[in-house]
CSV table of C-alpha atoms and ligand atoms in Angstrom, one decimal:
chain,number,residue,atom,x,y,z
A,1030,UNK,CA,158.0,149.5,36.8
A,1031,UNK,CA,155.2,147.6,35.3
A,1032,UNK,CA,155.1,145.1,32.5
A,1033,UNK,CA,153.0,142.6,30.9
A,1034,UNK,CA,153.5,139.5,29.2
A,1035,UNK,CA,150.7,137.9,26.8
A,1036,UNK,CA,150.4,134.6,25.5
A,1037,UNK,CA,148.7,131.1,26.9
A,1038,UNK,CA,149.1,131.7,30.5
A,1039,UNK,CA,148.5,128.4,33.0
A,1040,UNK,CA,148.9,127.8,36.6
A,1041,UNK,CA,146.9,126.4,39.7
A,1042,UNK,CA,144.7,128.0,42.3
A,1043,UNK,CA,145.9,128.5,45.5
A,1044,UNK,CA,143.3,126.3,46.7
A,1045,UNK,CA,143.9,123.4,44.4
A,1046,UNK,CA,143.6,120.2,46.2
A,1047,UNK,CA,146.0,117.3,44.8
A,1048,UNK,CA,143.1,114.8,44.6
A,1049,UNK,CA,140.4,116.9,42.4
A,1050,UNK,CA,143.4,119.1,39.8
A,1051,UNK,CA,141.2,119.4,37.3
A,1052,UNK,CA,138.7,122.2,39.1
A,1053,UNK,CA,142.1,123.6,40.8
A,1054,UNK,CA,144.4,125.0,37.2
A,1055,UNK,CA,143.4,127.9,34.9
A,1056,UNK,CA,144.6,128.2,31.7
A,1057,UNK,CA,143.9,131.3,29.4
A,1058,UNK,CA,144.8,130.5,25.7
A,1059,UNK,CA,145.2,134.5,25.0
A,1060,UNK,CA,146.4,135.2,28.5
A,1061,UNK,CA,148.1,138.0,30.6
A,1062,UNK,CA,150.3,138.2,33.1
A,1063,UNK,CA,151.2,142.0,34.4
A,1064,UNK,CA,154.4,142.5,36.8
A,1065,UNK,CA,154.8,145.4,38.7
A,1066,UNK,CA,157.8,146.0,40.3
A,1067,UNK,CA,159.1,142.0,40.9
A,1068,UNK,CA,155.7,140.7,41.9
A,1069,UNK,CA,152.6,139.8,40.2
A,1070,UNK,CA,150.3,142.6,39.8
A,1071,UNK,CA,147.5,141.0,37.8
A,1072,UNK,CA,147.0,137.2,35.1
A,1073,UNK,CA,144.2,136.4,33.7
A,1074,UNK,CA,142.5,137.0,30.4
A,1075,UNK,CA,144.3,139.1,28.3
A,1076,UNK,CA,140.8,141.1,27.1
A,1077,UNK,CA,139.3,141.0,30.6
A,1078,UNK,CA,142.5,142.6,31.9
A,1079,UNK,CA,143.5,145.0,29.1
A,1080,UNK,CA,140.0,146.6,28.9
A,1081,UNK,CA,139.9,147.4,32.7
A,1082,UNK,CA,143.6,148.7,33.0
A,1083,UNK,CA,143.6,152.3,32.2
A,1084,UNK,CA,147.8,152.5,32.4
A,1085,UNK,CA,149.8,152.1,29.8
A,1086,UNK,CA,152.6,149.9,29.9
A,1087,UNK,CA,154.5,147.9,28.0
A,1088,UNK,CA,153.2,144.2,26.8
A,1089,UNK,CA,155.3,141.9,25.1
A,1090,UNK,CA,153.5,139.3,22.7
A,1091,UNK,CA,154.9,136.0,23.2
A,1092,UNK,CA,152.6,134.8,21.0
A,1093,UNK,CA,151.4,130.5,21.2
A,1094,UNK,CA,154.5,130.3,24.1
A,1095,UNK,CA,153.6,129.1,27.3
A,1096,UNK,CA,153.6,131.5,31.0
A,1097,UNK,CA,153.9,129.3,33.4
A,1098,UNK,CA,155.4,129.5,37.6
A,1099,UNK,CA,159.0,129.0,37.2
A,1100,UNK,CA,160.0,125.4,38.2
A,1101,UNK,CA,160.7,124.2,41.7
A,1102,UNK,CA,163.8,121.4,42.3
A,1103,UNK,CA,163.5,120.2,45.4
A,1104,UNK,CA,166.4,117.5,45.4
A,1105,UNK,CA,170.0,118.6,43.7
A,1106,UNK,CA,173.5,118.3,44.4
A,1107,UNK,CA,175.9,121.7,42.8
A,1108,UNK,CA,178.6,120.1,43.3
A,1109,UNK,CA,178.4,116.8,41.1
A,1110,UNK,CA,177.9,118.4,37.5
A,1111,UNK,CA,180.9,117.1,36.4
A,1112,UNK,CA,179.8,113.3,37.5
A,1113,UNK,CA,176.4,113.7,35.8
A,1114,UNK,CA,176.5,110.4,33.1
A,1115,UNK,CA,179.4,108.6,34.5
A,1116,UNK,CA,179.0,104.6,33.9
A,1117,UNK,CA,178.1,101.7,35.2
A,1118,UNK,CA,177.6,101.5,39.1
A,1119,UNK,CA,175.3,101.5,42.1
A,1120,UNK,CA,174.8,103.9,44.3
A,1121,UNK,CA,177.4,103.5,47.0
A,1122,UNK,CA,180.0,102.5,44.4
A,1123,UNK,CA,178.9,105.6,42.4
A,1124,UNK,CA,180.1,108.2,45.4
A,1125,UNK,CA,183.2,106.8,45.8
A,1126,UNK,CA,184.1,106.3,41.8
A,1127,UNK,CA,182.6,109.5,40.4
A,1128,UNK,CA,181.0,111.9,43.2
A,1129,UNK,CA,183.8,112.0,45.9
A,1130,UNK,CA,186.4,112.8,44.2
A,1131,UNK,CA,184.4,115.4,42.2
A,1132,UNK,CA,183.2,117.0,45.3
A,1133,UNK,CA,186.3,117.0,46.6
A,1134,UNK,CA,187.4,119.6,44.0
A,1135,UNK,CA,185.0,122.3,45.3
A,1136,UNK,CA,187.3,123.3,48.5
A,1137,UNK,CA,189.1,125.2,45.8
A,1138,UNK,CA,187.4,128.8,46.0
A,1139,UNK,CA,188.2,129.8,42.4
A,1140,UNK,CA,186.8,125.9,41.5
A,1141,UNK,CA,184.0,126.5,43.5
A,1142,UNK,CA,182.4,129.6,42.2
A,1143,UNK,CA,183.2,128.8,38.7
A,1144,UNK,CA,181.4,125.5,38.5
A,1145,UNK,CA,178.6,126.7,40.4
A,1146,UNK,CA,177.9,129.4,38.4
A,1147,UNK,CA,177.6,126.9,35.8
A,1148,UNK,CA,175.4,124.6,37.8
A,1149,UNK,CA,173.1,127.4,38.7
A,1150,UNK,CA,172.8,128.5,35.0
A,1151,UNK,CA,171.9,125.4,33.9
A,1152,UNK,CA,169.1,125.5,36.5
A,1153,UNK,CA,167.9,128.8,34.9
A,1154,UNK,CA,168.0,127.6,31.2
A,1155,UNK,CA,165.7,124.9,32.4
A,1156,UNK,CA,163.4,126.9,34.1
A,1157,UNK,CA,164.3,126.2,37.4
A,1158,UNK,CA,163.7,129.2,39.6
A,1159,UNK,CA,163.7,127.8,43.1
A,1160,UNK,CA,165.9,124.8,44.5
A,1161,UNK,CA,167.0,122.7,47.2
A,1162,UNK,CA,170.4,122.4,47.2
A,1163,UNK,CA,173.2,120.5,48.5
A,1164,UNK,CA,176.5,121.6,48.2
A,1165,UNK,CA,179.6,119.6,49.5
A,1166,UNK,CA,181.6,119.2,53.0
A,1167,UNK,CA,183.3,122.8,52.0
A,1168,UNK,CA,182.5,126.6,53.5
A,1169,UNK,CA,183.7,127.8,49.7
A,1170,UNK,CA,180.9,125.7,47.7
A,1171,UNK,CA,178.1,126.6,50.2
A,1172,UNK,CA,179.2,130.4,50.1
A,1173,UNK,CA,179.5,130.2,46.3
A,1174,UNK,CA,176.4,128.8,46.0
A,1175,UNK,CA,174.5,131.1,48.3
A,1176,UNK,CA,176.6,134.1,46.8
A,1177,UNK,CA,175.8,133.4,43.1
A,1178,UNK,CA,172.0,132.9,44.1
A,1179,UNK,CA,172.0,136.3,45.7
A,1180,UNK,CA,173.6,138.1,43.2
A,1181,UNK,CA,171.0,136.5,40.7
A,1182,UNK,CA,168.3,137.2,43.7
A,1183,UNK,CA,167.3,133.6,43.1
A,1184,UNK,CA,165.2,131.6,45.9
A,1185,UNK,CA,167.4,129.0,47.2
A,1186,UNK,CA,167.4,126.8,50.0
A,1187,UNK,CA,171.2,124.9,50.8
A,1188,UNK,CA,173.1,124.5,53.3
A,1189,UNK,CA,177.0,122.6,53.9
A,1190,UNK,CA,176.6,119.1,53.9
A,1191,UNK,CA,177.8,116.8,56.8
A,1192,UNK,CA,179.8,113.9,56.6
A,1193,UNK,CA,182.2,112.2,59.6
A,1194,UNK,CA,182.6,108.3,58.5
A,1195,UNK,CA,182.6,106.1,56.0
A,1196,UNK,CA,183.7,108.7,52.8
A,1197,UNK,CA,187.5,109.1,52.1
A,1198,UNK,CA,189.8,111.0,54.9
A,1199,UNK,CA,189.7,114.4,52.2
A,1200,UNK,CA,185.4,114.5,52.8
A,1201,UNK,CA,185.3,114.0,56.9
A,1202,UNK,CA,184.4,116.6,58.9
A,1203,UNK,CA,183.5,115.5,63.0
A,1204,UNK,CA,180.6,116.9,63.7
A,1205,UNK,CA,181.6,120.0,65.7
A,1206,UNK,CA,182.9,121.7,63.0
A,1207,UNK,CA,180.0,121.0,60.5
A,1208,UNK,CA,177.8,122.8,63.2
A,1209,UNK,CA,180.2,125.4,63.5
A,1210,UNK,CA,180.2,125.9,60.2
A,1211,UNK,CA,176.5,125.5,59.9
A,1212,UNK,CA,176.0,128.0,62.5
A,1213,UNK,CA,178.1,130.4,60.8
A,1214,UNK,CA,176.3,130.4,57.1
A,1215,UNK,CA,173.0,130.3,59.1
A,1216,UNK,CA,174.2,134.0,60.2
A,1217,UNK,CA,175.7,134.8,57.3
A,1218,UNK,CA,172.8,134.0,54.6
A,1219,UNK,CA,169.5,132.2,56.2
A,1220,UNK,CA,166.5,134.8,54.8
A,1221,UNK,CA,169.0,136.9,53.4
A,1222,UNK,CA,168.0,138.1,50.0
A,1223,UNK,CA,165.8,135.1,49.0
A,1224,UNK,CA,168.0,132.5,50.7
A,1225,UNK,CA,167.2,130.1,53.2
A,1226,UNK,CA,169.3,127.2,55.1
A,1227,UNK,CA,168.5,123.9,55.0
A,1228,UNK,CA,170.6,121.6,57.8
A,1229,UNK,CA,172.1,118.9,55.2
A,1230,UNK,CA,174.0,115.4,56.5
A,1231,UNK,CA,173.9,113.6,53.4
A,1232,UNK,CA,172.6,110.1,55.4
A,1233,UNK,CA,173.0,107.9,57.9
A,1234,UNK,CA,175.6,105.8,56.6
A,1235,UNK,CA,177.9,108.9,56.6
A,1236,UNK,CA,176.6,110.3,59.5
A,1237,UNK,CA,177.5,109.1,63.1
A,1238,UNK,CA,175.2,108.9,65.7
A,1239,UNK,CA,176.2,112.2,66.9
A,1240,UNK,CA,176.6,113.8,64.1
A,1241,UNK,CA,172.8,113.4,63.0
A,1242,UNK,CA,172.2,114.1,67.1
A,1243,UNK,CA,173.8,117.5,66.6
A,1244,UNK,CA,172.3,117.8,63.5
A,1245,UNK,CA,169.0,117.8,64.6
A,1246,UNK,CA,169.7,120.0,67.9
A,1247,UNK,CA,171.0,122.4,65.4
A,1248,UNK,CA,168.1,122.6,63.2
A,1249,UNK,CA,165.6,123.0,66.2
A,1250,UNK,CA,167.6,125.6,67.2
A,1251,UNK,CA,166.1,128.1,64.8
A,1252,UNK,CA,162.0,128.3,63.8
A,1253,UNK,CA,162.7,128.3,60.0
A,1254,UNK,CA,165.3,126.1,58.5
A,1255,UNK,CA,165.0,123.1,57.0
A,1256,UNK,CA,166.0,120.0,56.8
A,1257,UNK,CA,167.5,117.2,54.1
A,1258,UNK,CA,169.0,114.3,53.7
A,1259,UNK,CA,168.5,110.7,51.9
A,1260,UNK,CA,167.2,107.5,52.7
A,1261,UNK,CA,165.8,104.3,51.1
A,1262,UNK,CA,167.6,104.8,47.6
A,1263,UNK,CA,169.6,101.7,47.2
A,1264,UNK,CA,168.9,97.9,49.0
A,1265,UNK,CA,172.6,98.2,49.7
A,1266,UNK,CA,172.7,101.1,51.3
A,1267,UNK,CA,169.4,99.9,53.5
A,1268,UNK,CA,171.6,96.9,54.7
A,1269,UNK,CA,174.2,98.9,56.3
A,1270,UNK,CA,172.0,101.4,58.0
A,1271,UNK,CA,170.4,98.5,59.7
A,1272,UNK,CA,174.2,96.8,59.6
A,1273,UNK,CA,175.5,100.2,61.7
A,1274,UNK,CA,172.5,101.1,63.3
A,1275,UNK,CA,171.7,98.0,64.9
A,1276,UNK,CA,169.3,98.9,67.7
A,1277,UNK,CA,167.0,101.2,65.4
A,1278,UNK,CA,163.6,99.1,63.8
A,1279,UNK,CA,164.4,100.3,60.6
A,1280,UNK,CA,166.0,103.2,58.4
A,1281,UNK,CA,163.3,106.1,59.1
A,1282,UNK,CA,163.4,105.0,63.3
A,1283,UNK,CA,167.4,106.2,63.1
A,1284,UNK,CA,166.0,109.3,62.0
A,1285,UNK,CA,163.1,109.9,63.9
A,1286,UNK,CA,165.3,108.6,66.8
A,1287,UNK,CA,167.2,111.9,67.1
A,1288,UNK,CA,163.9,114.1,66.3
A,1289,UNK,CA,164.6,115.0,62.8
A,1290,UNK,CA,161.5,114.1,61.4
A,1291,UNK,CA,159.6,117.2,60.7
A,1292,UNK,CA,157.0,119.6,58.4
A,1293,UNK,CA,160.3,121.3,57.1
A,1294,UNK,CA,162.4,118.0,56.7
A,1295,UNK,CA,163.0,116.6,53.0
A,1296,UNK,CA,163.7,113.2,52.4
A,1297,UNK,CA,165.4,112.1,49.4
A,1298,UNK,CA,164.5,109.2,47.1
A,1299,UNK,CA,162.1,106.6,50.1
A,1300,UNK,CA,161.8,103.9,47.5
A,1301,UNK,CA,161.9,101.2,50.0
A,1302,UNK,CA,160.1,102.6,52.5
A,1303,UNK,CA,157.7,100.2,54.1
A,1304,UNK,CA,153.9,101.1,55.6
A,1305,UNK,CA,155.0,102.2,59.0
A,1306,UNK,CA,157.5,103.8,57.6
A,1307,UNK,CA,155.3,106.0,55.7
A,1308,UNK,CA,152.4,106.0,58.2
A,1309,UNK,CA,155.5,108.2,60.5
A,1310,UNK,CA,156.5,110.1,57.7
A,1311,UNK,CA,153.1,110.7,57.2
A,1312,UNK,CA,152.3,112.0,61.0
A,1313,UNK,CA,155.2,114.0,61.1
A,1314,UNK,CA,154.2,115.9,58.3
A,1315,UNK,CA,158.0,115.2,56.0
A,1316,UNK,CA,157.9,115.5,53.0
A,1317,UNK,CA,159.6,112.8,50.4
A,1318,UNK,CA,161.0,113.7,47.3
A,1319,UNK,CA,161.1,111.0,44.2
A,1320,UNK,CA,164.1,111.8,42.0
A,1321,UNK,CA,163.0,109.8,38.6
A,1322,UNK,CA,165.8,110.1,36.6
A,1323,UNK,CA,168.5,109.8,39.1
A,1324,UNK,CA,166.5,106.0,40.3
A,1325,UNK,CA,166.8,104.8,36.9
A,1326,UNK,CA,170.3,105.9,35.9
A,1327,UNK,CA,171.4,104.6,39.1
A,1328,UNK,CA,169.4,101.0,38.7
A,1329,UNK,CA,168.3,102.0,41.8
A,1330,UNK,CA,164.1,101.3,41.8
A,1331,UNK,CA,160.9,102.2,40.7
A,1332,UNK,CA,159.0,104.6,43.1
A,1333,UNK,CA,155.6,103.7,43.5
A,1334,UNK,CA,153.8,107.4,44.0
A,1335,UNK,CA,150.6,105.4,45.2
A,1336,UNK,CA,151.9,104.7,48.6
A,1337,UNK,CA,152.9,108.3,50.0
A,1338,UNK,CA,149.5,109.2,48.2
A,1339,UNK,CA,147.2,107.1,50.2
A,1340,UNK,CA,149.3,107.9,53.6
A,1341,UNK,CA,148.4,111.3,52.4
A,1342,UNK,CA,152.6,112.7,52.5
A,1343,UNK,CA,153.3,115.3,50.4
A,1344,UNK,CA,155.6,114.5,47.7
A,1345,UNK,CA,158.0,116.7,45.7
A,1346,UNK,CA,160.1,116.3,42.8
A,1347,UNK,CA,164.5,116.6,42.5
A,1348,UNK,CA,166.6,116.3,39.4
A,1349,UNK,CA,169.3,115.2,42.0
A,1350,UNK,CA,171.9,115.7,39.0
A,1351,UNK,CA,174.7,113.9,39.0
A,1352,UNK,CA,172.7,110.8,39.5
A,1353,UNK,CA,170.0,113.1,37.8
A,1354,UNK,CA,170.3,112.5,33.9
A,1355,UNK,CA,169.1,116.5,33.7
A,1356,UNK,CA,168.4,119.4,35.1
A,1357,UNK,CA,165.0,119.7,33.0
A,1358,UNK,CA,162.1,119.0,35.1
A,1359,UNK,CA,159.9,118.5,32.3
A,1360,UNK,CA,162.8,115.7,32.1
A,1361,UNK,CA,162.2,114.8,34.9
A,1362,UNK,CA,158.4,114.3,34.6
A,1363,UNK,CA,159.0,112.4,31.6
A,1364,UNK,CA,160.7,109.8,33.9
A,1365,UNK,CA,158.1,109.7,36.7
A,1366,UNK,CA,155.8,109.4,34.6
A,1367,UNK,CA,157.2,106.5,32.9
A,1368,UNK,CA,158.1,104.8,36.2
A,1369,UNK,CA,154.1,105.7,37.5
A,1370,UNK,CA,153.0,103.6,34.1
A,1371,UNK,CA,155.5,100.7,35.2
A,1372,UNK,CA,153.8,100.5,38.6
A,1373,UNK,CA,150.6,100.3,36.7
A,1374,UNK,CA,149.2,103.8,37.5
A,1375,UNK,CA,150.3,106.6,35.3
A,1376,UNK,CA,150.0,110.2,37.1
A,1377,UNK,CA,147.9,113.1,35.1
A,1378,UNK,CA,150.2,115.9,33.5
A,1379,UNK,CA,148.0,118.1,35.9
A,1380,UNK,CA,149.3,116.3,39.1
A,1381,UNK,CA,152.7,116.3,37.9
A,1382,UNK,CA,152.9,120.1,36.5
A,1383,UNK,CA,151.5,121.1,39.8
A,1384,UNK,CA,154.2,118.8,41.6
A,1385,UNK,CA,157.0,120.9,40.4
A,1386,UNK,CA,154.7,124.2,40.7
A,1387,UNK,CA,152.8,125.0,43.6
A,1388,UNK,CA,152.8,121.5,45.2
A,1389,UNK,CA,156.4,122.3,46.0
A,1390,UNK,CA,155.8,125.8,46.7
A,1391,UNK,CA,153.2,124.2,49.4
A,1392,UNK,CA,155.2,121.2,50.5
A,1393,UNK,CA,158.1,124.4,51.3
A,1394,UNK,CA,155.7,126.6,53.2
A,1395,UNK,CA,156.5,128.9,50.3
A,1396,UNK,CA,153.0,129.2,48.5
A,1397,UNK,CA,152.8,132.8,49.9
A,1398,UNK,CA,155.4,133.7,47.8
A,1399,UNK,CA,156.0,131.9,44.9
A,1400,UNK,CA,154.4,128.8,43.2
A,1401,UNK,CA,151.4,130.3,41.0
A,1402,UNK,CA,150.5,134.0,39.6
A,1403,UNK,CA,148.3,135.2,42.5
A,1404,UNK,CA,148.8,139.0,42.9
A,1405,UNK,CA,151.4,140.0,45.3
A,1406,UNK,CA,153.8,136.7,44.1
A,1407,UNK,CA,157.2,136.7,43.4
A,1408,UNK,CA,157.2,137.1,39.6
A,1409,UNK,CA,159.7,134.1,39.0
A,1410,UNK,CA,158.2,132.6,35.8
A,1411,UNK,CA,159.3,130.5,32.7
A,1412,UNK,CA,157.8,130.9,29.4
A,1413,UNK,CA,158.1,127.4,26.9
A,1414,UNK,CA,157.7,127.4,23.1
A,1415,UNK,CA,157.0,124.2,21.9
A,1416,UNK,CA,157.8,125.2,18.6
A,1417,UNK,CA,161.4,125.1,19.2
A,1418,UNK,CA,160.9,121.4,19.1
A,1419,UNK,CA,159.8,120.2,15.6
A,1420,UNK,CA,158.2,116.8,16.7
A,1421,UNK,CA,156.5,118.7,19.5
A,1422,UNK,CA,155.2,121.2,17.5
A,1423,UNK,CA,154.1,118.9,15.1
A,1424,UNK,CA,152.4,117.2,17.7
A,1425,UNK,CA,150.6,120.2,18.9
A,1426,UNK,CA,149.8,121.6,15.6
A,1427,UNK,CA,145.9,120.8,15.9
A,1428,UNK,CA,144.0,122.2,18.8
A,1429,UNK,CA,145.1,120.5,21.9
A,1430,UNK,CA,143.6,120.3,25.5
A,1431,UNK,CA,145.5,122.3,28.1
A,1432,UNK,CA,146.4,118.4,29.5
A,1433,UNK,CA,147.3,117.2,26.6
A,1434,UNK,CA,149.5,120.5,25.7
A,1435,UNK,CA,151.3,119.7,28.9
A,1436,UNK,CA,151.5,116.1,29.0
A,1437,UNK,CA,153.1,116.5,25.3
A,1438,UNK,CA,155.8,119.4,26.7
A,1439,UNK,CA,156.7,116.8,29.6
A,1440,UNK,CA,157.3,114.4,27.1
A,1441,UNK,CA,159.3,115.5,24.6
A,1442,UNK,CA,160.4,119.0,25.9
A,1443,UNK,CA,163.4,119.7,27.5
A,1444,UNK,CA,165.6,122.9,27.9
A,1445,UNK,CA,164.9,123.5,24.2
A,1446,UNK,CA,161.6,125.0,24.7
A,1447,UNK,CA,162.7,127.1,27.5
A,1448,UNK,CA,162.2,130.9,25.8
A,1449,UNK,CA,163.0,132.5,28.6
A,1450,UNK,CA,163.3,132.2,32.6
A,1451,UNK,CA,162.5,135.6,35.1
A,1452,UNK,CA,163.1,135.8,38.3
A,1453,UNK,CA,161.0,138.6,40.0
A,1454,UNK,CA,160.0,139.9,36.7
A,1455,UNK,CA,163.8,140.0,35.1
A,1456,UNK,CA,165.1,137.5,32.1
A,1457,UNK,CA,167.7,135.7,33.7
A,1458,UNK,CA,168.1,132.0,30.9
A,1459,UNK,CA,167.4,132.0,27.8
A,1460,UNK,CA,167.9,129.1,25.3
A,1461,UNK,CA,166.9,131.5,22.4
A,1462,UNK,CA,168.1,134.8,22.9
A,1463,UNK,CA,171.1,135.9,24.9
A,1464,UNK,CA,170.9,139.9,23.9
A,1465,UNK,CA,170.9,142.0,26.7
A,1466,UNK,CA,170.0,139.1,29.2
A,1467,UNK,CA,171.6,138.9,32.4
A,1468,UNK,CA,173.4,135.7,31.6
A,1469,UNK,CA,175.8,134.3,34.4
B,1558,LIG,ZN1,170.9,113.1,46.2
């Protein structure tokens, strides 16, 4: 089953480098991208490629919209939707007001997979085709989770978050049975369909010294999983880390401390990190990811990309809804961007589109498989019409750079200008059109 899908088509080469973009994206304003069976078959120019292909197939016009790899969220929680804008505190207030007790809901099965069918369609609707996910404390929201993403043959990488102290009686788990139950989904759903399981104690205020000990042991049990968890969000939160891990030189050292630091290990937020810090994170190869929206809503600090940058770390990008004000990562680069222009160095729409694109795919050992529209890809694609915003299309209306086209989506785009969402070649969101989709 072949199809083709023509309008202005733009992602990056395989071999872009992160510090020279510009030589590293094509863009085709009359583009074409040709899937064959779930994977890309062919992209390019739409002429160049229609006068050498001698099949016939089906192409669909999608006129001035934009083709681009589907979006990849490397820092969200599905199980605090219904905490997303809740007022008024810090972070470690926060969980206990809003995100506890909303977690807490999800040990109810029939809870579970309703809500997280809605959290993964909202994911879609925003062009979000691969995440990092972390559920709550429960078997039933990881197995939703997992389950929903296969039946949608989504990529998605989640795995049961751990928590044994300091989180009310109704979160705690010890330690033994979070690895049991790691061990068991591990079985059940790691690189299953397009899953993959990501060893997940939230941090180390909520993790014992045991329990991030185990952790670890567990994740190095296996070649392939990964691994997440937060640090350096909240000045707070810093305090009693050092406050309960005493003999450790700082935050990243308790976490180094029990070998967790790794290519395949995530780190959430790092806005305090200092040099050393980052000079470790650096020579371990983990990866931090810089949640925008969530650090402003949560008055928690201003990232300042330039630091991982220089220590050469690869950085990725979360929505981390509920602290996350959206699941839109053009939302999302609307706020890093900001915050980059605070700090006094505003990053290019090409570094930032790439961030979300094949930067993640990269940063996930993934860029075999998805991230841009090399042949043999998995055809999981998002196609924008700016037009569905007035004030962007009247923005747009002259002829516009390809930077300036994206730089202008990021900024006043959201899930409005999301036509449509595929994963491997099928419509799966829509914003515009719901006929004969395979809506959730
Ligand atoms: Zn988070």
């Amino acid at each position: 089953m072949q199809k083709g899908y023509r309008g202005r088509l733009f992602d990056f080469k395989t071999s872009a480098e992160i510090h020279d973009l510009e030589k590293g994206f094509k863009y085709f304003e009359d583009g074409l991208l040709i899937v064959k069976d779930g994977f890309v078959e062919n992209a390019g120019d739409f002429q160049t490629i229609f006068n050498k292909t001698a099949q016939s197939f089906e192409i669909e016009n999608l006129g001035k919209s934009i083709i681009m790899p589907g979006f990849i969220d490397t820092h969200v929680h599905s199980v605090q939707t219904k905490a997303i804008a809740s007022f008024g505190k810090e972070l470690l207030d926060w969980l206990d007001n809003y995100i506890f007790p909303a977690e807490r809901k999800y040990e109810d099965p029939e809870y579970a997979t309703f809500h997280t069918k809605f959290f993964l369609k909202n994911l879609l609707k925003n062009g979000t085709t691969t995440a990092l996910v972390y559920p709550s404390v429960h078997e039933t929201s990881t197995s939703a989770l997992f389950d929903t993403a296969m039946d949608l043959n989504m990529r998605l990488i989640a795995g049961n978050t751990w928590m044994d102290r300091n989180a009310p009686g109704y979160l705690l788990e010890n330690c033994e049975a979070s690895y049991k139950l790691s061990s068991q989904l591990i079985k059940k759903y790691h690189n299953r369909s397009r899953l993959k399981f990501a060893v997940t104690p939230r941090y180390a205020i909520t993790s014992s010294p045991e329990a991030l000990k185990l952790a670890a042991s567990l994740f190095h049990e296996y070649d392939d999983l990964y691994l997440q968890t937060h640090i350096s969000e909240n000045r707070k939160e810093i305090e009693m880390v050092n406050h309960s891990y005493p003999n450790h030189r700082n935050y990243l050292d308790v976490y180094d401390d029990f070998g967790m630091l790794t290519e395949r290990t995530f780190l959430g937020h790092g806005i305090y990190l200092e040099d050393d810090e980052l000079k470790r994170i650096s020579k371990t190869g983990t990866k931090i990811v810089h949640c925008p929206t969530s650090n402003l809503f949560l008055g928690s600090g201003l990232f300042d990309y330039q630091k991982p940058l220089h220590n050469n770390i690869q950085v990725t990008l979360g929505s981390d809804v509920g602290g996350g004000t959206s699941f839109s990562m053009l939302q999302t680069l609307q706020d890093a961007y900001k915050i980059s222009a605070i700090k006094g160095s505003p990053m290019s729409p090409l570094l930032m589109f790439y961030l979300i694109t094949l930067g993640a795919a990269k940063a996930l050992g993934l860029e075999n498989r998805i991230g841009n529209f090399d042949k043999g890809k998995e055809a999981d694609f998002v196609v924008l019409d700016p037009d569905m915003n007035p004030l962007l299309k009247y923005r747009i209306e002259e002829s516009v750079s390809p930077e300036d086209l994206l730089f202008a989506m990021m900024i006043l785009g959201d899930d409005r200008i999301v036509k449509e969402t595929y994963l491997m070649g099928k419509a799966v969101g829509s914003n515009q059109s719901t006929a004969g989709r395979n809506q959730i």
